[in-house]
PDB file of C-alpha atoms and ligand atoms in Angstrom:
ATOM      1  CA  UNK Z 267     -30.274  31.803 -38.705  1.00 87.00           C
ATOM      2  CA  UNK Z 268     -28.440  33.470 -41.815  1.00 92.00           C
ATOM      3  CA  UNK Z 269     -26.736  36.195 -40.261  1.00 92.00           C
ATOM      4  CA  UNK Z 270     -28.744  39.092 -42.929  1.00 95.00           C
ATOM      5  CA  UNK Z 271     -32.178  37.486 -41.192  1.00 96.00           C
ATOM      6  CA  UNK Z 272     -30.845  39.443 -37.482  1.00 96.00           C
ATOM      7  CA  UNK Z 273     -32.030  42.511 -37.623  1.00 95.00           C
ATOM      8  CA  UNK Z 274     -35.173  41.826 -38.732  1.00 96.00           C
ATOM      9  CA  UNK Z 275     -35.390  39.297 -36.164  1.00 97.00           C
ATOM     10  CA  UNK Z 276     -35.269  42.368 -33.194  1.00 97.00           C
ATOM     11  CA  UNK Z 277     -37.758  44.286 -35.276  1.00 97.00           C
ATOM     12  CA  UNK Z 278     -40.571  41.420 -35.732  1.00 97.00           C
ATOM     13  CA  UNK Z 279     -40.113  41.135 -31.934  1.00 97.00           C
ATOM     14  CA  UNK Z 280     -40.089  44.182 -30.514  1.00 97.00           C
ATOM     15  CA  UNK Z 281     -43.249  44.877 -33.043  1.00 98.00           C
ATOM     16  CA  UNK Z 282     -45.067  41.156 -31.456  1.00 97.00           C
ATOM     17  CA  UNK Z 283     -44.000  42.624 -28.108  1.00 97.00           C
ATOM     18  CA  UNK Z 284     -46.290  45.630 -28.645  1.00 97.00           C
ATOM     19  CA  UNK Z 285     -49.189  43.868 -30.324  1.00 98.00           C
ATOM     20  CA  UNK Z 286     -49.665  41.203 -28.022  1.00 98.00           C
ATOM     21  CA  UNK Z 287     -48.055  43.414 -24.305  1.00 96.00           C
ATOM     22  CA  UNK Z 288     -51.857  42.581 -22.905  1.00 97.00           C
ATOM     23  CA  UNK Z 289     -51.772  38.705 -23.855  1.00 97.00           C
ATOM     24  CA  UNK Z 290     -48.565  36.977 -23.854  1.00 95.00           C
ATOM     25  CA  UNK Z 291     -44.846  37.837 -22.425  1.00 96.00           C
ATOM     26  CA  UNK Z 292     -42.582  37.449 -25.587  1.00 96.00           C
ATOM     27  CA  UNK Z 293     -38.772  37.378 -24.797  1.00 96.00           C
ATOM     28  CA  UNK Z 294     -36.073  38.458 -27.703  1.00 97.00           C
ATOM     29  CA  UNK Z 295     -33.365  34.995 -27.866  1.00 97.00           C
ATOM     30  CA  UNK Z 296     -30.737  33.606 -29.606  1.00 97.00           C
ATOM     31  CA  UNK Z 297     -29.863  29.589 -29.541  1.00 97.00           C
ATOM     32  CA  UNK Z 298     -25.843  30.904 -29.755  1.00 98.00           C
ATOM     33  CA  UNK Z 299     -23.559  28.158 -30.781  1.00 98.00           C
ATOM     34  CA  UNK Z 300     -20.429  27.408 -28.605  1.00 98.00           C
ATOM     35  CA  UNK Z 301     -18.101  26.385 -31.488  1.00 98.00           C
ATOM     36  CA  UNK Z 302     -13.792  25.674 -29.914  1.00 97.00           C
ATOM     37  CA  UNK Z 303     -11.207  28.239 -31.537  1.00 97.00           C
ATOM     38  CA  UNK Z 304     -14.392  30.811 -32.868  1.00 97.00           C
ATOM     39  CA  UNK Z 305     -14.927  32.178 -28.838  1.00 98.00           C
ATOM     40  CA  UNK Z 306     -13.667  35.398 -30.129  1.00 98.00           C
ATOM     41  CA  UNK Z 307     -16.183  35.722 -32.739  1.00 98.00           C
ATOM     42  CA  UNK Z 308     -18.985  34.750 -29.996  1.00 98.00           C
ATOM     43  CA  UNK Z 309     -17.587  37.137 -27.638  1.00 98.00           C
ATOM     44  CA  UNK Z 310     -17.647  40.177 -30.110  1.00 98.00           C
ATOM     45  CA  UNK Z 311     -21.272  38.958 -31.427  1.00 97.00           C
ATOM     46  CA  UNK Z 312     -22.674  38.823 -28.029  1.00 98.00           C
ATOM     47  CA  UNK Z 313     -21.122  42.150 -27.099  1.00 98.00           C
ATOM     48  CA  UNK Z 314     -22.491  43.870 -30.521  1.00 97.00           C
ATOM     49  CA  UNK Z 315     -26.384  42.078 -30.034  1.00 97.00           C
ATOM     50  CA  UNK Z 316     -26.536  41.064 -26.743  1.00 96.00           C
ATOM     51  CA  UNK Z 317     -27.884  43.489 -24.986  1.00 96.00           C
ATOM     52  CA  UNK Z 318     -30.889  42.811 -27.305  1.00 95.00           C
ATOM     53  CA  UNK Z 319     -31.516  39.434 -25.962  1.00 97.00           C
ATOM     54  CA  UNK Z 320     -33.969  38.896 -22.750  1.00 97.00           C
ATOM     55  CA  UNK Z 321     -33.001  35.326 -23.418  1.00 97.00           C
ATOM     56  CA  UNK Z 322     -30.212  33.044 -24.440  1.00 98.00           C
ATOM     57  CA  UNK Z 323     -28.926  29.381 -24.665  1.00 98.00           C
ATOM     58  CA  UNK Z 324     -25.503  28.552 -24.966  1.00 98.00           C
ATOM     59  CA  UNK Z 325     -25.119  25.421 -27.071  1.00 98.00           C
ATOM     60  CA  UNK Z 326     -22.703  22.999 -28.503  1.00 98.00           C
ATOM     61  CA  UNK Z 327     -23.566  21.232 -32.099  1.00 98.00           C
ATOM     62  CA  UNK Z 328     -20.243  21.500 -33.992  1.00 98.00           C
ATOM     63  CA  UNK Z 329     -17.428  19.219 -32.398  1.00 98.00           C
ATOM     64  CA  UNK Z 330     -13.041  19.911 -33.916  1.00 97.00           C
ATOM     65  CA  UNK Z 331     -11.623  16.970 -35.614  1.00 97.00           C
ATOM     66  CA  UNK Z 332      -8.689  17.274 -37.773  1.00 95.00           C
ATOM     67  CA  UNK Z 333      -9.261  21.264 -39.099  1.00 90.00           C
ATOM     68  CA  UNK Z 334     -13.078  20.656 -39.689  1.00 96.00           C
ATOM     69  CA  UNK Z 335     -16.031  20.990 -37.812  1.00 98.00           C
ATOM     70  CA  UNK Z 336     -18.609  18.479 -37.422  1.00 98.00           C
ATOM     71  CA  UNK Z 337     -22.860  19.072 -36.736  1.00 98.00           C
ATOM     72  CA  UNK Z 338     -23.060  15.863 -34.475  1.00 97.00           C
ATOM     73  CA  UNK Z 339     -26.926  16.155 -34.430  1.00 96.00           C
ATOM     74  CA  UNK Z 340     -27.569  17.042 -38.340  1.00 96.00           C
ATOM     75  CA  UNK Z 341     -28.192  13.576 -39.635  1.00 96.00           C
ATOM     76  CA  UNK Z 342     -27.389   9.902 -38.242  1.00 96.00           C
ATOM     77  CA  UNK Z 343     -25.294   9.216 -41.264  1.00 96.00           C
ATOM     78  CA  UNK Z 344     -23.428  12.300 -40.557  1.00 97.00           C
ATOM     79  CA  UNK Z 345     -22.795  11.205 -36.968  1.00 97.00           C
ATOM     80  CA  UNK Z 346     -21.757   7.354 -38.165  1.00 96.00           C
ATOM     81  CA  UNK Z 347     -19.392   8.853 -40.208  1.00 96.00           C
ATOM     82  CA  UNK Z 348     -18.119  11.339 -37.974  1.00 97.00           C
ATOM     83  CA  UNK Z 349     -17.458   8.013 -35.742  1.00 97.00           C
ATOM     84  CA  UNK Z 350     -15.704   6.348 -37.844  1.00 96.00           C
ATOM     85  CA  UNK Z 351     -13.497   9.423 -38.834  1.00 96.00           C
ATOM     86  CA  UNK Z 352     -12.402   9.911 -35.188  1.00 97.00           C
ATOM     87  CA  UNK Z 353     -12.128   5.984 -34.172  1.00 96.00           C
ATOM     88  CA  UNK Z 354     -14.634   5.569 -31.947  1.00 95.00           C
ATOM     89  CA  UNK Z 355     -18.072   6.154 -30.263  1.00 96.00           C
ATOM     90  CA  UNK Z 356     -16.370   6.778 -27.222  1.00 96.00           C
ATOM     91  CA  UNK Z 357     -14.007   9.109 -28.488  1.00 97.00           C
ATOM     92  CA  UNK Z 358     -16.952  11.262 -29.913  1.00 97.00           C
ATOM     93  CA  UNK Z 359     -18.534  11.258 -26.401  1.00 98.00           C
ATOM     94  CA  UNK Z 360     -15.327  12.293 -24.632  1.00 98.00           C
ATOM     95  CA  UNK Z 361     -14.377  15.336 -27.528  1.00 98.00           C
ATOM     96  CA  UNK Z 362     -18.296  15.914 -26.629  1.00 98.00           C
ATOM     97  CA  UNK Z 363     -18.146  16.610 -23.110  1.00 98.00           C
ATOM     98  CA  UNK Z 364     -14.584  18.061 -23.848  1.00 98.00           C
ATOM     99  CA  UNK Z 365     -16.043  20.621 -25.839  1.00 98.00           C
ATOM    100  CA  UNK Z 366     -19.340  21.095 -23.839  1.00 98.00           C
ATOM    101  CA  UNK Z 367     -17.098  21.551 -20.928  1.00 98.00           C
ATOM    102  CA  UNK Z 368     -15.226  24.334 -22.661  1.00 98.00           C
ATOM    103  CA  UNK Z 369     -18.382  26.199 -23.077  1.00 98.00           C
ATOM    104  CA  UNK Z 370     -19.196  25.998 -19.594  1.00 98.00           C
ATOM    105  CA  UNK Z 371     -15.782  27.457 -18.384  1.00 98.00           C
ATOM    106  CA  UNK Z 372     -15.218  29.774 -21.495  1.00 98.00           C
ATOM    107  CA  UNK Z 373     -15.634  33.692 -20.538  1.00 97.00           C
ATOM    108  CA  UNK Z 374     -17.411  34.883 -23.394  1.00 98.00           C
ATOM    109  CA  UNK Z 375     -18.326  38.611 -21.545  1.00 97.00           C
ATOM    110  CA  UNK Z 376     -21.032  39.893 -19.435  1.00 97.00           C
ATOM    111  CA  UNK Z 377     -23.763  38.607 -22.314  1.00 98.00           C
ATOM    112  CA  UNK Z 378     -22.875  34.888 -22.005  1.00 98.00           C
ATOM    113  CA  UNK Z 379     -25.821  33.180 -21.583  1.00 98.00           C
ATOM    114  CA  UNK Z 380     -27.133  32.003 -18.533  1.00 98.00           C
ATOM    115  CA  UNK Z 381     -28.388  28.744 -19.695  1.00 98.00           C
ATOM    116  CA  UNK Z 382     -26.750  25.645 -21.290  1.00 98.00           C
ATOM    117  CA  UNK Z 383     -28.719  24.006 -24.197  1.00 98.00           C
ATOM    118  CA  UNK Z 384     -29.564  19.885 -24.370  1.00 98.00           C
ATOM    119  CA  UNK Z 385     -26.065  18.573 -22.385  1.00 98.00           C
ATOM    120  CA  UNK Z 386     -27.071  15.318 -23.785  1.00 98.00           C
ATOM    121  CA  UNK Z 387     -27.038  15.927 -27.736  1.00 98.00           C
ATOM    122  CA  UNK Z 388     -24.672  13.446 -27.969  1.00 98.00           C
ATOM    123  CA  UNK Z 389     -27.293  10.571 -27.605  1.00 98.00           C
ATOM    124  CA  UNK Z 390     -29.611  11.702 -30.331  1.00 97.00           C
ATOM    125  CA  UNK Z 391     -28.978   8.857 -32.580  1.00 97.00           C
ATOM    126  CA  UNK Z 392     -27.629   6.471 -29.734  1.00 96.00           C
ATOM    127  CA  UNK Z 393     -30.081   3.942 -30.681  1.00 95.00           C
ATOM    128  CA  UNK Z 394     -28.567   3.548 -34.013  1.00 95.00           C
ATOM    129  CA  UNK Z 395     -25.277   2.706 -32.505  1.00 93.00           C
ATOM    130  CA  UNK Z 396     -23.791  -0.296 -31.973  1.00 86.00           C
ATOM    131  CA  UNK Z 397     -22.810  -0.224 -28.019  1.00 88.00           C
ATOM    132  CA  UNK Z 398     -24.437   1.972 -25.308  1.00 91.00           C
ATOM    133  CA  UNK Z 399     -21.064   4.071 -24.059  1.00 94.00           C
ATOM    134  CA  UNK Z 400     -21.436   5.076 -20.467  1.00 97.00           C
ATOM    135  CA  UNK Z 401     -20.860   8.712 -20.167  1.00 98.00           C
ATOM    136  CA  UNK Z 402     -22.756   8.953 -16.507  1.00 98.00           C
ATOM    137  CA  UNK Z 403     -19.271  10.545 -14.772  1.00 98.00           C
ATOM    138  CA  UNK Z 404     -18.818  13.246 -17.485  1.00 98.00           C
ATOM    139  CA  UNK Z 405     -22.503  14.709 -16.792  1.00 98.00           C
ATOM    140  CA  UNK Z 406     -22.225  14.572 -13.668  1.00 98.00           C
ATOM    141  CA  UNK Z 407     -18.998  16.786 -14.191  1.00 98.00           C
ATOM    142  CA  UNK Z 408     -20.501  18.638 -16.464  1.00 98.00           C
ATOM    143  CA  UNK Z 409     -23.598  19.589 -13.902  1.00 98.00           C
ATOM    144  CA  UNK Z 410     -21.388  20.485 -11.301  1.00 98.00           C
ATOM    145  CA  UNK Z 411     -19.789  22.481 -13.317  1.00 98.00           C
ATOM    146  CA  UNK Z 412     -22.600  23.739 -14.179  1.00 98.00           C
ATOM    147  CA  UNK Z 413     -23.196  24.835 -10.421  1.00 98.00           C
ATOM    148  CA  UNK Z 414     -19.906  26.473 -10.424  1.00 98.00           C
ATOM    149  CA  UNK Z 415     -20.150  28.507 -13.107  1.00 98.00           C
ATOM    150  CA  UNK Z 416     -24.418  29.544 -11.769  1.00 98.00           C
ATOM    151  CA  UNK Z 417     -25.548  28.217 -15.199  1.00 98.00           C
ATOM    152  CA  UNK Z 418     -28.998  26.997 -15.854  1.00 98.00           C
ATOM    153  CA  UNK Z 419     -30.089  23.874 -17.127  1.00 98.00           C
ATOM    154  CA  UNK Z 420     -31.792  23.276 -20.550  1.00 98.00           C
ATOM    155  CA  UNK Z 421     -34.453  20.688 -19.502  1.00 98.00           C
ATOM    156  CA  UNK Z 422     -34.937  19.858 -22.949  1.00 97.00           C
ATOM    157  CA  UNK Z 423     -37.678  17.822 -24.766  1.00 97.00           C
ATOM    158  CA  UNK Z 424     -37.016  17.646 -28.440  1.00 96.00           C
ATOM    159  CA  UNK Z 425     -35.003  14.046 -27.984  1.00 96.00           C
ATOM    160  CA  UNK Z 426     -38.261  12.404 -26.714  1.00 96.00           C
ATOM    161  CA  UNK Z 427     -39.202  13.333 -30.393  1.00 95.00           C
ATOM    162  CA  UNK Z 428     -36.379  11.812 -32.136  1.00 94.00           C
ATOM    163  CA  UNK Z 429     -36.359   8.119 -33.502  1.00 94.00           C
ATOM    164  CA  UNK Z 430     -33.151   7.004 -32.331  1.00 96.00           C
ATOM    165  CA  UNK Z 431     -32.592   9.078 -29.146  1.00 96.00           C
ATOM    166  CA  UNK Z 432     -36.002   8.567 -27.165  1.00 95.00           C
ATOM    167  CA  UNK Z 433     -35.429  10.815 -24.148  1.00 97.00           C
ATOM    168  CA  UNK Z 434     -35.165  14.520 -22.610  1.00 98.00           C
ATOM    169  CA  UNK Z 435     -31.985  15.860 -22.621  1.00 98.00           C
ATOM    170  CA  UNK Z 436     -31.096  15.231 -20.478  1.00 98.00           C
ATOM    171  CA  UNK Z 437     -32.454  12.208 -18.925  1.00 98.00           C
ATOM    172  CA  UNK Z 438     -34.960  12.011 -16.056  1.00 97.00           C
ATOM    173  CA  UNK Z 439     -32.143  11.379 -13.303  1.00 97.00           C
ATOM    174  CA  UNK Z 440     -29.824  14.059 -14.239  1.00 98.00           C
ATOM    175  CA  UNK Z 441     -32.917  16.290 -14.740  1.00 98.00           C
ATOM    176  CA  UNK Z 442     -32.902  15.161 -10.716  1.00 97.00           C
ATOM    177  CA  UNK Z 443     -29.375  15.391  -9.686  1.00 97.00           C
ATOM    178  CA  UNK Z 444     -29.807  18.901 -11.296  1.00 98.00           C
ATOM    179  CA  UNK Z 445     -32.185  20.046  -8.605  1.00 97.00           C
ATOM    180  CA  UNK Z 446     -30.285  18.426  -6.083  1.00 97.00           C
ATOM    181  CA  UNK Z 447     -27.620  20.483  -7.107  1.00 97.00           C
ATOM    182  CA  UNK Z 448     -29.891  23.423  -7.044  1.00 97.00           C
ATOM    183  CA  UNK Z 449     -29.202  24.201 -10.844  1.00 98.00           C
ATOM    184  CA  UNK Z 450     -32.002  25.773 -12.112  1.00 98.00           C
ATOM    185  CA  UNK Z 451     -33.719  24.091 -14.976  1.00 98.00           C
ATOM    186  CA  UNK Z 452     -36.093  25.520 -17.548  1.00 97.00           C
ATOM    187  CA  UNK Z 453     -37.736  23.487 -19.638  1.00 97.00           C
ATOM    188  CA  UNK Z 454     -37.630  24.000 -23.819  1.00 97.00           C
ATOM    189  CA  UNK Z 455     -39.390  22.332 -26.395  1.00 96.00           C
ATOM    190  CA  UNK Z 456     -36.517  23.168 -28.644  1.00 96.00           C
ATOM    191  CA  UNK Z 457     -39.734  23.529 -30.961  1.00 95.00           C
ATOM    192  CA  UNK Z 458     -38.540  24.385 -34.892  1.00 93.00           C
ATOM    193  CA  UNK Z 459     -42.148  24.718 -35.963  1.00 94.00           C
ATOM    194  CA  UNK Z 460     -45.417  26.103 -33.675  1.00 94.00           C
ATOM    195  CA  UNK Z 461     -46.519  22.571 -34.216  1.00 95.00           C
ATOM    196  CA  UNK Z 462     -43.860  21.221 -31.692  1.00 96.00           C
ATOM    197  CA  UNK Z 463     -43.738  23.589 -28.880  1.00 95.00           C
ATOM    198  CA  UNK Z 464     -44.703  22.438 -25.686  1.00 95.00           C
ATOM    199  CA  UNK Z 465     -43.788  18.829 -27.234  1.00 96.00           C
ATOM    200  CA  UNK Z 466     -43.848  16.291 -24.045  1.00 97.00           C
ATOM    201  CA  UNK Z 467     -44.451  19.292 -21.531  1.00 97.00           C
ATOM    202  CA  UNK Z 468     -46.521  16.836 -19.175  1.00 96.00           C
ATOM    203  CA  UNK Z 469     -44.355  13.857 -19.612  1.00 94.00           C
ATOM    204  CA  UNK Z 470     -40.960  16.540 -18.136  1.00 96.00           C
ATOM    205  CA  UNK Z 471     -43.657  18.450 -15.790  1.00 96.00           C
ATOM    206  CA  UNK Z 472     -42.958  15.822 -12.924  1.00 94.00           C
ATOM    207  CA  UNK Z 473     -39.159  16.620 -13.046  1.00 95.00           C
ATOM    208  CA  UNK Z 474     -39.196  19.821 -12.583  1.00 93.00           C
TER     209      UNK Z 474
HETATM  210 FE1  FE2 G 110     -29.517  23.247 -30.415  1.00 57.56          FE
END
């Protein structure tokens, strides 16, 4: 969201909130990116406009390499190249969970959000790559983590919807070992259009 779009943002809401008070609950959120070296920033944002927010997801998209920042999920030639630039698909996965970690552990004030978005983002296009990597012990960190820190988890469904990725994030099993862990999960349909939410509600609905 372009940062001039914010406060207009609050105002549609709080205006939906009155209109449709008898009908529907409508909660103010932010998707608020977890980007390494900018936690400052985040901090001073979410102390400014947090106590706006009903709702919020803590996310990682943008992974450091070499003084730039890369959108791992933007496009899948994006991601090939971002591979190639750093040496390896495993290297990507482990500056992944390096980074997701960071987000987990990083004290961004009393308005951190509560929730952690799609752990898994890593895998969207990880049907256009050439070798599976096995990344099952970092989740597993990164859920008990997770527990550590009393962070929900993003149960989310928008990777079901995405031709090279073709499940939740994350997976079924960790979806599992969440509850196990008694992290709470919520599910999202990460929906960027009204078309798409609720996307693959009652294929998740068992899970949770
Ligand atoms: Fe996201």
């Amino acid at each position: 969201m372009d940062f001039n779009q914010l406060e207009s943002y609050f105002t549609d809401l709080n205006r939906l909130k009155k209109q449709y008070e008898k009908d529907i609950v409508i909660s103010t959120g932010l998707e608020i990116d977890f980007i390494s070296g900018f936690e400052q920033d985040t901090i001073s944002f979410l102390n400014t406009y947090g106590m706006y927010l009903d709702d919020s997801i803590l996310s990682v998209h943008f992974l450091p390499f070499q003084n730039t920042y890369t959108c791992i999920d933007y496009s899948k030639s994006t991601f090939l190249e971002f591979i190639k630039h750093v040496g390896s698909q495993e290297a990507v996965y482990k500056l992944y969970y390096k980074t997701l970690m960071d987000s987990i552990t990083s004290p961004l004030g009393i308005y951190k959000p509560k929730r952690i978005g799609h752990i898994t983002l890593v895998h969207k296009f990880q049907h256009a790559l050439p070798e599976k990597v096995d990344d099952h012990k970092e989740i597993i960190s990164i859920l008990s983590e997770m527990k550590n820190q009393q962070l929900q988890l993003d149960v989310n469904s928008a990777g079901l919807a995405k031709p090279y990725c073709f499940e939740s994030y994350p997976a079924p099993p960790y979806i599992q070992l969440a509850k196990q862990l008694e992290v709470p999960v919520v599910f999202g349909s990460d929906a960027h259009n009204a078309e798409d939410l609720h996307q693959f509600y009652k294929e998740l609905k068992l899970y949770l």
